[in-house]
């Protein structure tokens, strides 16, 4: 499963508890209520575990975490730059 | 003379026409523009059938339109009713039908939910803010409202004791209850808060709270009363502390007001060392206790900023404050909620409404001009919520029963100790645990259930539920969470649901919630929480 699918599965199953929910790669996750403040913390933990990337607090911003696509781009750049 | 809330906007439009009243996502609206747009919305609502005393829903994500909606509705003589944009449709339906909302002010991002609301609520007649098709419900877009010719709001014979807004909160029976506030109670609060915190037109206030949360009234009422600028913080920022702390810096906010949770998040994860908050002169926090060690750390980081603990159930807006002095390193007690503020009276009473001795624990009763009139359509709850003291032979002083247990310290400050009932606070939001249990019991496969709140090390609390299923039932805990998500606001859905075969019981056979909570706390400790 690619990272975008993994993120979506985590959000709809683990955070929202609504496995059948449709979620778009460009949906505004933080406006929707699917991900609240504690959800962000859990999501970061999940991403760090899955990718081995360290995500410092200063980079947990709207630009990097507003949508599934933004997260995938951010993580992709982190992996490339090591 | 100002005696109605919208007069605050019109007065500031006269004094500071080109000054920004509200800002959102880098865009602003001046006082002159806010006055014009609210006049137009009021006229439009009037043409669409809104009459004095009506209730009009606001169903908006945070936006500049929030301010236009609040003041436009009040200028039309109606009370605004904030509808939580994140609440499930079934819950909004309860609110809409409870207070007979026929008109809603919204915007295009809520189009899908509006369609669902329309099919669930046959009483809806008109939606302002987006275009609807294939329905008999009338609709008017914001473009159409804004392109109306300029002109004043409808002339109405409004008085200060007329309704201004109704805010709904968790009710223990499973049905939300609506607190009816008037222009008098709202404006009394706005004036008092402006006075206590010395708000001026040069201030830049944070609006962190959503509209359906009573803390928003400081940002939306006291701001315009003083001609200040209120920065409406987009929802996304409230979840990302590093972005939020940058917004405080970039918008040069001078007064911050939120639940402690938001501040703790910024303290711990908001890269504060990289931020310049030198414009910030006052931090107000309330809604729940602030973990002492985090409060101390934040105060040490912001030595030029004053800190105040703000207390008051939404029924009275606010009624006490405590200006927090520097906190010594070795002190880990809660800071007090302070004293009952000016033009108000507080009583600390026992079970029989008799004043307790100074220093003894009792319930706080408050008499204040910032108090609501009652709960919409609920004379029973209203009567229970008030304490009436005979005065002048045959008249009454009316106090609100806060349900909060307090203790007067030797220096006269009040200390908050907890609740008389089963209400808990989750990130500042009031949740009646009985309401969560009622919602769980509505699931056809649930036999018995119990809920309790667990305190976390970071000062937050989470709700947990335990459930006994009916024989042969096969529903999972996750499915039960999904069921609750369709009936309760997100903050009221338990973090964890545990399926059990039996509960600890008291000798009379009742569920022993205390024992359940203790078991859960042991489990939490074991998990390193």
Coordinates of C-alpha atoms in Angstrom, one line a residue:
Chain A
X1 CA 0.0 0.0 0.0
X2 CA 1.4 3.4 -0.9
X3 CA 1.8 6.1 1.7
X4 CA -1.3 8.0 0.7
X5 CA -3.5 5.0 1.1
X6 CA -1.8 4.2 4.4
X7 CA -2.5 7.7 5.7
X8 CA -6.1 7.6 4.5
X9 CA -6.7 4.2 6.1
X10 CA -5.2 5.4 9.4
X11 CA -7.4 8.5 9.4
X12 CA -10.7 6.8 8.5
X13 CA -10.2 3.6 10.5
X14 CA -8.1 4.6 13.5
X15 CA -9.0 8.3 14.0
X16 CA -12.5 8.6 12.7
X17 CA -13.7 5.0 13.2
X18 CA -15.7 5.1 9.9
X19 CA -14.0 2.5 7.7
X20 CA -16.4 3.1 4.7
X21 CA -15.7 6.8 4.5
X22 CA -14.5 8.3 1.2
X23 CA -11.5 10.6 1.6
X24 CA -9.9 12.6 -1.2
X25 CA -6.2 13.3 -1.4
X26 CA -6.9 17.1 -1.5
X27 CA -9.6 17.2 1.2
X28 CA -9.0 19.7 4.0
X29 CA -8.4 17.2 6.8
X30 CA -8.1 19.8 9.5
X31 CA -11.4 21.5 8.7
X32 CA -13.4 18.3 8.3
X33 CA -13.3 17.3 12.0
X34 CA -11.9 13.9 11.0
X35 CA -8.6 14.8 12.6
X36 CA -8.6 16.8 15.8
X37 CA -5.6 18.0 17.9
X38 CA -5.1 14.6 19.5
X39 CA -5.6 13.0 16.1
X40 CA -2.7 15.0 14.7
X41 CA -0.4 13.7 17.5
X42 CA -1.5 10.1 16.8
X43 CA -1.1 10.6 13.0
X44 CA 2.5 12.0 13.5
X45 CA 3.4 9.0 15.6
X46 CA 2.0 6.7 13.0
X47 CA 3.9 8.4 10.2
X48 CA 7.2 8.4 12.1
X49 CA 6.8 4.7 12.8
X50 CA 5.8 3.8 9.2
X51 CA 8.5 5.8 7.4
X52 CA 11.3 6.0 9.9
X53 CA 11.4 9.8 9.3
X54 CA 11.7 12.1 12.3
X55 CA 9.1 14.9 12.2
X56 CA 10.1 17.9 14.3
X57 CA 7.3 20.0 15.8
X58 CA 8.4 23.1 13.7
X59 CA 7.5 21.2 10.5
X60 CA 4.0 20.1 11.6
X61 CA 2.4 23.0 9.8
X62 CA -0.6 23.6 7.5
X63 CA 1.6 23.6 4.5
X64 CA 2.9 20.1 5.3
X65 CA -0.1 18.4 6.9
X66 CA -3.3 20.1 5.5
X67 CA -4.1 17.3 3.1
X68 CA -3.0 13.7 2.2
X69 CA -1.1 15.0 -0.8
X70 CA 0.7 17.6 1.3
X71 CA 1.8 14.9 3.7
X72 CA 3.0 12.6 1.0
X73 CA 5.0 15.4 -0.6
X74 CA 6.5 16.4 2.7
X75 CA 7.5 12.8 3.6
X76 CA 8.8 12.2 0.1
X77 CA 11.1 15.1 0.3
X78 CA 12.3 14.0 3.8
X79 CA 13.2 10.6 2.6
X80 CA 15.1 11.9 -0.4
X81 CA 17.1 14.4 1.6
X82 CA 17.7 11.7 4.2
Chain B
X1 CA -26.4 55.1 24.5
X2 CA -25.6 51.5 23.6
X3 CA -28.1 49.0 24.8
X4 CA -28.2 46.5 22.0
X5 CA -25.2 44.4 20.8
X6 CA -25.2 45.5 17.2
X7 CA -25.0 49.1 18.3
X8 CA -21.4 48.4 19.2
X9 CA -20.6 47.7 15.6
X10 CA -22.4 50.8 14.4
X11 CA -20.7 53.0 17.0
X12 CA -17.2 51.7 16.0
X13 CA -18.1 52.2 12.4
X14 CA -18.7 55.9 13.2
X15 CA -15.5 56.2 15.3
X16 CA -13.2 54.0 13.3
X17 CA -14.7 53.4 9.9
X18 CA -11.5 52.3 8.2
X19 CA -10.2 50.2 11.1
X20 CA -10.3 46.5 10.6
X21 CA -13.0 44.8 12.7
X22 CA -12.2 41.2 11.8
X23 CA -9.4 39.4 10.0
X24 CA -9.4 35.9 8.6
X25 CA -6.8 34.1 6.6
X26 CA -5.0 37.4 5.8
X27 CA -8.2 39.2 4.7
X28 CA -10.0 41.8 6.7
X29 CA -13.3 43.6 7.0
X30 CA -13.4 47.2 8.2
X31 CA -16.0 48.5 10.7
X32 CA -17.7 50.6 8.0
X33 CA -18.0 47.5 5.8
X34 CA -19.1 45.3 8.6
X35 CA -21.9 47.9 9.5
X36 CA -23.0 48.0 5.8
X37 CA -23.0 44.3 5.3
X38 CA -24.8 43.6 8.5
X39 CA -27.5 46.2 7.6
X40 CA -27.9 44.4 4.2
X41 CA -28.2 41.0 5.7
X42 CA -30.7 42.2 8.3
X43 CA -32.9 43.7 5.5
X44 CA -32.6 40.5 3.5
X45 CA -33.6 38.4 6.4
X46 CA -36.5 40.7 7.1
X47 CA -37.7 40.3 3.5
X48 CA -37.3 36.6 3.8
X49 CA -39.7 36.6 6.8
X50 CA -37.5 36.9 9.9
X51 CA -39.4 38.7 12.6
X52 CA -38.4 40.1 16.0
X53 CA -37.8 37.3 18.4
X54 CA -37.2 34.6 15.7
X55 CA -34.2 32.3 15.9
X56 CA -31.8 32.1 13.0
X57 CA -29.1 29.4 12.7
X58 CA -25.5 30.1 11.9
X59 CA -23.9 27.2 10.1
X60 CA -20.5 28.4 9.0
X61 CA -16.9 27.3 9.2
X62 CA -14.8 30.1 10.6
X63 CA -14.9 33.0 8.2
X64 CA -15.4 36.7 8.0
X65 CA -19.1 35.9 7.3
X66 CA -19.3 34.7 10.9
X67 CA -19.2 38.3 12.1
X68 CA -21.6 39.4 9.4
X69 CA -24.0 36.7 10.4
X70 CA -24.0 37.3 14.1
X71 CA -24.6 41.1 13.8
X72 CA -26.9 40.9 10.8
X73 CA -29.2 38.4 12.5
X74 CA -29.3 40.6 15.6
X75 CA -30.0 43.7 13.5
X76 CA -33.0 41.8 12.1
X77 CA -34.3 41.5 15.6
X78 CA -33.7 37.8 15.8
X79 CA -31.5 35.7 18.1
X80 CA -28.6 33.9 16.5
X81 CA -28.1 30.2 17.2
X82 CA -24.6 28.9 16.4
X83 CA -24.8 25.4 14.9
X84 CA -21.6 23.4 15.5
X85 CA -20.2 22.8 12.0
X86 CA -18.7 19.5 13.1
X87 CA -21.8 18.1 14.9
X88 CA -23.6 15.2 13.3
X89 CA -26.8 16.1 11.4
X90 CA -29.0 14.2 13.9
X91 CA -27.8 16.5 16.7
X92 CA -28.3 19.7 14.7
X93 CA -31.8 18.5 13.9
X94 CA -32.5 18.4 17.6
X95 CA -31.4 22.0 18.0
X96 CA -33.2 23.3 14.9
X97 CA -36.4 21.7 15.9
X98 CA -36.1 22.6 19.6
X99 CA -36.0 26.3 19.0
X100 CA -37.9 26.4 15.7
X101 CA -35.2 27.6 13.4
X102 CA -36.6 28.5 9.9
X103 CA -33.7 30.4 8.5
X104 CA -30.0 29.5 8.4
X105 CA -27.0 31.6 7.4
X106 CA -24.3 29.4 5.8
X107 CA -21.8 29.3 3.0
X108 CA -20.9 27.0 0.0
X109 CA -18.4 24.7 1.9
X110 CA -21.4 23.5 4.0
X111 CA -23.6 22.8 0.9
X112 CA -23.6 19.0 1.3
X113 CA -24.5 19.2 5.0
X114 CA -27.2 21.8 4.3
X115 CA -28.8 19.4 1.8
X116 CA -28.9 16.8 4.5
X117 CA -30.3 19.2 7.1
X118 CA -33.0 20.3 4.6
X119 CA -34.1 16.7 4.1
X120 CA -34.1 16.1 7.9
X121 CA -35.8 19.3 9.0
X122 CA -39.0 20.1 7.2
X123 CA -39.4 23.4 9.1
X124 CA -36.5 25.0 7.3
X125 CA -37.7 27.7 4.8
X126 CA -34.6 29.7 3.7
X127 CA -30.8 29.4 3.6
X128 CA -28.7 32.5 3.1
X129 CA -25.1 32.1 1.8
X130 CA -25.4 29.6 -1.0
X131 CA -27.5 28.6 -4.0
X132 CA -29.8 25.6 -3.6
X133 CA -31.5 23.7 -6.4
X134 CA -34.2 21.0 -6.5
X135 CA -35.7 22.1 -3.2
X136 CA -38.6 24.2 -2.1
X137 CA -36.3 25.9 0.5
X138 CA -35.5 29.4 -0.7
X139 CA -31.8 30.4 -1.0
X140 CA -29.9 33.7 -1.4
X141 CA -26.2 33.8 -2.1
X142 CA -23.7 36.0 -0.3
X143 CA -23.1 37.8 -3.6
X144 CA -26.8 38.6 -3.8
X145 CA -26.8 39.9 -0.3
X146 CA -23.7 42.1 -0.8
X147 CA -25.1 43.6 -4.0
X148 CA -28.2 44.9 -2.3
X149 CA -28.3 48.7 -2.3
X150 CA -27.0 50.3 0.9
X151 CA -29.5 51.3 3.5
X152 CA -30.2 51.0 7.2
X153 CA -31.4 47.8 9.0
X154 CA -35.1 47.4 9.6
X155 CA -36.4 49.8 12.3
X156 CA -37.5 47.6 15.2
X157 CA -38.6 48.3 18.7
X158 CA -36.0 46.2 20.4
X159 CA -35.2 46.3 24.1
X160 CA -32.1 45.2 25.9
X161 CA -34.0 42.3 27.5
X162 CA -34.9 40.9 24.1
X163 CA -33.1 37.7 23.0
X164 CA -29.8 38.1 21.3
X165 CA -28.4 34.6 21.0
X166 CA -29.1 31.0 22.1
X167 CA -26.2 28.7 22.7
X168 CA -26.8 25.0 23.1
X169 CA -24.8 22.8 25.5
X170 CA -24.9 19.2 26.5
X171 CA -28.0 18.1 28.4
X172 CA -27.9 15.2 30.8
X173 CA -31.1 13.6 29.3
X174 CA -29.5 13.3 25.9
X175 CA -31.2 16.4 24.5
X176 CA -29.1 19.6 24.2
X177 CA -30.3 22.6 26.1
X178 CA -30.3 26.2 24.8
X179 CA -29.1 29.0 27.0
X180 CA -31.1 32.2 26.2
X181 CA -28.9 35.3 26.4
X182 CA -30.2 38.8 25.8
X183 CA -28.6 42.0 24.5
X184 CA -28.4 43.0 28.1
X185 CA -26.5 39.9 29.3
X186 CA -24.2 39.8 26.3
X187 CA -23.5 43.5 26.4
X188 CA -23.0 43.5 30.2
X189 CA -20.4 40.9 29.7
X190 CA -18.7 42.7 26.8
X191 CA -18.5 45.9 28.8
X192 CA -17.3 44.2 31.9
X193 CA -14.6 42.2 30.1
X194 CA -13.5 45.3 28.2
X195 CA -13.1 47.1 31.4
X196 CA -11.3 44.3 33.3
X197 CA -8.8 43.8 30.5
X198 CA -8.6 47.4 29.4
X199 CA -9.5 46.6 25.8
X200 CA -9.0 49.5 23.3
X201 CA -9.3 50.0 19.5
X202 CA -5.5 49.2 19.3
X203 CA -6.0 45.7 20.6
X204 CA -5.9 42.7 18.4
X205 CA -7.9 39.8 19.9
X206 CA -7.5 36.1 19.1
X207 CA -10.7 34.3 18.2
X208 CA -9.7 30.7 19.0
X209 CA -13.1 29.4 20.1
X210 CA -15.8 28.3 17.6
X211 CA -19.1 30.3 17.7
X212 CA -21.0 27.7 19.6
X213 CA -18.5 27.9 22.4
X214 CA -19.3 30.8 24.8
X215 CA -15.7 32.0 24.9
X216 CA -16.3 33.4 21.4
X217 CA -18.4 36.2 22.9
X218 CA -15.4 38.0 24.2
X219 CA -13.8 38.1 20.7
X220 CA -17.1 38.9 18.9
X221 CA -18.7 41.3 21.5
X222 CA -15.9 43.0 23.5
X223 CA -13.8 43.5 20.3
X224 CA -16.4 45.5 18.3
X225 CA -17.5 47.4 21.5
X226 CA -14.0 48.8 21.8
X227 CA -13.3 49.1 18.0
X228 CA -10.5 46.5 18.3
X229 CA -9.5 44.0 15.6
X230 CA -10.5 40.4 16.1
X231 CA -8.3 37.7 14.4
X232 CA -10.6 34.8 13.5
X233 CA -8.3 31.8 13.7
X234 CA -9.0 29.2 11.0
X235 CA -9.8 25.7 12.3
X236 CA -6.7 24.2 10.8
X237 CA -4.4 26.4 12.9
X238 CA -6.1 25.3 16.1
X239 CA -4.8 21.8 15.5
X240 CA -1.2 22.6 14.5
X241 CA 0.6 24.4 17.3
X242 CA 3.6 25.5 15.2
X243 CA 1.3 27.2 12.7
X244 CA -0.8 28.7 15.4
X245 CA 2.2 30.2 17.3
X246 CA 3.3 31.8 14.0
X247 CA -0.1 33.3 13.5
X248 CA 0.0 34.9 16.9
X249 CA 3.3 36.4 15.9
X250 CA 2.4 37.4 12.3
X251 CA -1.0 39.0 13.4
X252 CA 0.7 40.8 16.3
X253 CA -2.1 39.6 18.7
X254 CA -2.3 41.6 21.9
X255 CA -4.9 39.6 23.9
X256 CA -5.2 35.8 23.7
X257 CA -8.2 34.0 25.0
X258 CA -8.7 30.2 24.9
X259 CA -8.9 27.0 26.8
X260 CA -5.5 26.0 28.4
X261 CA -5.2 23.1 26.0
X262 CA -4.4 25.4 23.1
X263 CA -1.7 27.2 25.1
X264 CA -0.2 24.0 26.4
X265 CA 0.0 22.6 22.8
X266 CA 1.9 25.7 21.7
X267 CA 4.1 25.6 24.7
X268 CA 5.1 22.0 24.1
X269 CA 5.0 21.8 20.3
X270 CA 4.8 25.3 19.0
X271 CA 8.5 26.0 18.6
X272 CA 8.0 29.0 20.8
X273 CA 11.8 29.8 20.9
X274 CA 11.5 30.8 17.3
X275 CA 8.5 33.1 17.7
X276 CA 8.2 36.7 18.6
X277 CA 5.1 37.3 20.8
X278 CA 6.2 40.7 22.1
X279 CA 2.9 42.3 21.1
X280 CA 1.0 40.0 23.4
X281 CA 0.0 41.9 26.5
X282 CA -2.5 39.6 28.1
X283 CA -3.3 35.8 28.1
X284 CA -6.8 34.9 29.3
X285 CA -7.5 31.2 29.8
X286 CA -10.6 29.4 31.1
X287 CA -13.0 26.6 30.6
X288 CA -11.0 24.1 32.6
X289 CA -8.0 24.2 35.0
X290 CA -4.5 24.9 33.7
X291 CA -1.9 22.3 34.8
X292 CA 0.3 24.3 37.1
X293 CA 3.7 23.3 35.7
X294 CA 2.7 24.2 32.2
X295 CA 1.2 27.5 33.3
X296 CA 4.4 28.3 35.1
X297 CA 6.5 27.4 32.1
X298 CA 4.4 29.5 29.8
X299 CA 4.6 32.5 32.1
X300 CA 8.3 32.2 32.3
X301 CA 8.6 32.2 28.6
X302 CA 6.4 35.3 28.3
X303 CA 7.6 37.6 31.2
X304 CA 6.1 40.7 29.6
X305 CA 2.6 39.2 29.4
X306 CA -0.1 39.2 32.1
X307 CA -2.0 36.1 32.7
X308 CA -5.6 35.7 34.0
X309 CA -7.7 32.7 34.9
X310 CA -11.2 33.4 33.7
X311 CA -14.2 31.6 35.2
X312 CA -17.9 31.4 34.5
X313 CA -20.3 28.8 33.1
X314 CA -21.8 29.8 29.8
X315 CA -25.1 30.6 31.5
X316 CA -23.4 33.7 33.1
X317 CA -20.7 34.3 30.5
X318 CA -18.1 35.1 33.1
X319 CA -18.3 35.9 36.8
X320 CA -14.8 35.7 38.4
X321 CA -11.3 36.4 37.4
X322 CA -7.9 35.9 38.9
X323 CA -4.8 37.8 37.7
X324 CA -2.1 35.2 38.1
X325 CA 1.1 36.4 39.9
X326 CA 4.5 34.8 39.0
X327 CA 4.3 31.2 40.1
X328 CA 7.1 29.9 42.4
X329 CA 9.0 26.8 41.3
X330 CA 7.9 24.7 44.3
X331 CA 4.1 25.4 43.9
X332 CA 2.1 22.9 42.1
X333 CA -1.4 23.7 43.3
X334 CA -4.1 24.9 40.9
X335 CA -4.4 28.7 40.6
X336 CA -7.7 30.0 42.1
X337 CA -10.6 31.2 39.9
X338 CA -10.4 34.5 41.9
X339 CA -13.2 36.7 43.1
X340 CA -16.7 37.4 41.9
X341 CA -16.3 40.5 39.7
X342 CA -17.9 43.9 40.0
X343 CA -21.7 44.4 40.0
X344 CA -22.2 40.8 40.9
X345 CA -22.7 38.7 44.0
X346 CA -21.5 35.2 44.8
X347 CA -22.7 32.8 47.5
X348 CA -21.1 29.5 48.5
X349 CA -23.8 27.2 49.9
X350 CA -24.4 23.7 51.2
X351 CA -26.9 21.1 50.0
X352 CA -29.7 23.1 51.7
X353 CA -28.7 26.4 50.1
X354 CA -27.4 27.7 53.4
X355 CA -24.1 29.6 53.2
X356 CA -21.1 27.5 54.4
X357 CA -18.5 28.8 56.8
X358 CA -15.6 30.5 55.1
X359 CA -13.1 27.8 54.0
X360 CA -15.7 25.1 53.7
X361 CA -16.5 23.5 50.3
X362 CA -19.9 24.4 48.8
X363 CA -21.6 25.2 45.5
X364 CA -21.1 28.6 44.0
X365 CA -24.3 30.6 43.2
X366 CA -23.9 33.8 41.2
X367 CA -26.1 36.8 40.6
X368 CA -24.8 39.0 37.8
X369 CA -26.1 41.1 34.9
X370 CA -24.3 38.8 32.5
X371 CA -26.7 35.9 33.3
X372 CA -29.0 34.2 30.8
X373 CA -32.7 34.4 31.1
X374 CA -33.2 30.7 31.1
X375 CA -33.1 27.5 28.9
X376 CA -35.2 27.7 25.7
X377 CA -38.5 25.9 26.2
X378 CA -37.5 24.3 29.5
X379 CA -39.2 26.0 32.5
X380 CA -38.3 22.9 34.5
X381 CA -34.5 23.1 33.9
X382 CA -34.6 26.9 34.2
X383 CA -36.3 26.6 37.6
X384 CA -33.8 24.1 38.8
X385 CA -30.9 26.2 37.5
X386 CA -31.8 29.2 39.6
X387 CA -31.8 30.0 43.3
X388 CA -34.3 32.6 44.3
X389 CA -33.6 34.7 47.4
X390 CA -36.5 36.7 48.9
X391 CA -35.8 40.4 49.0
X392 CA -37.7 43.6 49.9
X393 CA -40.5 41.5 51.4
X394 CA -42.0 40.1 48.3
X395 CA -39.4 40.3 45.4
X396 CA -36.6 37.9 44.5
X397 CA -32.9 38.1 43.7
X398 CA -32.1 35.4 41.2
X399 CA -28.9 33.5 41.3
X400 CA -27.6 30.9 38.9
X401 CA -26.6 27.6 40.4
X402 CA -23.2 26.9 38.8
X403 CA -23.0 23.3 39.9
X404 CA -19.3 24.0 40.6
X405 CA -17.8 23.2 44.0
X406 CA -15.6 25.9 45.3
X407 CA -13.7 26.8 48.5
X408 CA -12.9 30.3 49.7
X409 CA -9.2 30.6 50.5
X410 CA -8.1 32.7 53.5
X411 CA -7.3 35.7 51.2
X412 CA -10.8 35.6 49.8
X413 CA -10.0 34.0 46.4
X414 CA -12.1 31.1 45.3
X415 CA -10.6 27.7 44.4
X416 CA -12.5 25.5 42.0
X417 CA -12.6 21.9 43.2
X418 CA -14.9 20.0 40.8
X419 CA -18.6 19.4 39.9
X420 CA -21.6 18.5 41.9
X421 CA -22.9 16.4 39.0
X422 CA -21.5 14.2 36.2
X423 CA -20.5 17.0 33.9
X424 CA -16.9 16.9 32.6
X425 CA -14.8 19.2 30.5
X426 CA -13.1 17.9 27.4
X427 CA -10.7 20.5 26.0
X428 CA -13.0 23.1 27.6
X429 CA -16.2 21.6 26.1
X430 CA -19.0 20.6 28.6
X431 CA -20.0 17.0 28.3
X432 CA -22.7 15.4 30.4
X433 CA -21.6 11.8 30.9
X434 CA -25.3 10.8 31.2
X435 CA -25.8 12.1 27.7
X436 CA -23.1 9.9 26.3
X437 CA -24.6 6.9 28.2
X438 CA -28.0 7.7 26.8
X439 CA -26.6 7.8 23.3
X440 CA -24.8 4.4 23.8
X441 CA -27.9 2.8 25.2
X442 CA -29.8 3.7 22.0
X443 CA -27.7 1.2 20.1
X444 CA -29.9 -1.9 19.7
X445 CA -27.1 -4.3 20.7
X446 CA -26.1 -2.5 23.8
X447 CA -27.4 -3.9 27.1
X448 CA -25.7 -1.8 29.7
X449 CA -23.0 0.8 29.6
X450 CA -21.2 3.3 31.8
X451 CA -18.9 6.2 31.1
X452 CA -16.3 8.1 33.1
X453 CA -13.6 10.7 32.4
X454 CA -9.9 10.0 33.0
X455 CA -7.4 12.7 33.8
X456 CA -4.3 12.6 31.6
X457 CA -0.8 13.7 32.7
X458 CA -0.8 16.7 30.3
X459 CA -3.9 18.1 32.1
X460 CA -6.4 16.9 29.6
X461 CA -9.1 14.4 30.2
X462 CA -10.6 11.7 28.0
X463 CA -13.9 9.9 28.2
X464 CA -13.9 6.1 28.3
X465 CA -17.0 3.9 28.0
X466 CA -17.6 0.3 29.1
X467 CA -20.3 -1.8 27.5
X468 CA -22.1 -5.0 28.1
X469 CA -23.6 -6.3 24.9
X470 CA -26.9 -8.2 24.6
X471 CA -26.6 -12.0 24.3
X472 CA -25.6 -13.0 20.8
X473 CA -24.6 -9.4 19.8
X474 CA -21.6 -9.1 17.6
X475 CA -21.0 -5.4 17.3
X476 CA -17.4 -4.2 17.7
X477 CA -16.1 -1.3 19.9
X478 CA -15.2 0.6 16.7
X479 CA -18.7 0.2 15.3
X480 CA -20.1 1.6 18.6
X481 CA -17.8 4.6 18.2
X482 CA -19.2 5.1 14.7
X483 CA -22.7 4.9 16.2
X484 CA -21.9 7.6 18.7
X485 CA -20.2 9.8 16.1
X486 CA -23.6 10.1 14.4
X487 CA -25.3 11.3 17.6
X488 CA -22.7 13.3 19.6
X489 CA -20.3 16.1 18.8
X490 CA -16.8 14.8 18.2
X491 CA -15.4 15.9 21.6
X492 CA -18.1 13.9 23.4
X493 CA -17.3 10.6 21.7
X494 CA -15.3 8.3 24.1
X495 CA -11.7 7.9 23.2
X496 CA -11.9 4.2 24.1
X497 CA -14.9 1.8 24.4
X498 CA -14.3 -1.5 26.2
X499 CA -16.6 -4.5 25.9
X500 CA -17.1 -6.4 29.1
X501 CA -19.0 -9.3 30.4
X502 CA -20.0 -7.7 33.7
X503 CA -19.3 -4.5 35.7
X504 CA -18.3 -4.0 39.3
X505 CA -21.5 -3.4 41.2
X506 CA -22.4 -1.6 44.4
X507 CA -24.2 -3.7 47.1
X508 CA -27.5 -2.4 45.7
X509 CA -26.7 -3.8 42.3
X510 CA -26.0 -0.4 40.6
X511 CA -23.0 0.0 38.3
X512 CA -20.0 1.0 40.4
X513 CA -18.6 3.8 38.2
X514 CA -16.0 4.7 40.8
X515 CA -14.5 1.2 40.7
X516 CA -14.6 1.2 36.9
X517 CA -12.7 4.5 36.8
X518 CA -10.1 3.2 39.3
X519 CA -9.6 0.1 37.2
X520 CA -9.1 2.3 34.1
X521 CA -6.6 4.5 35.9
X522 CA -4.6 1.5 36.9
X523 CA -4.6 0.3 33.3
X524 CA -3.6 3.8 32.1
X525 CA -0.6 3.9 34.5
X526 CA 0.4 0.4 33.4
X527 CA 0.4 1.6 29.8
X528 CA 2.8 4.4 30.7
X529 CA 0.1 7.0 30.2

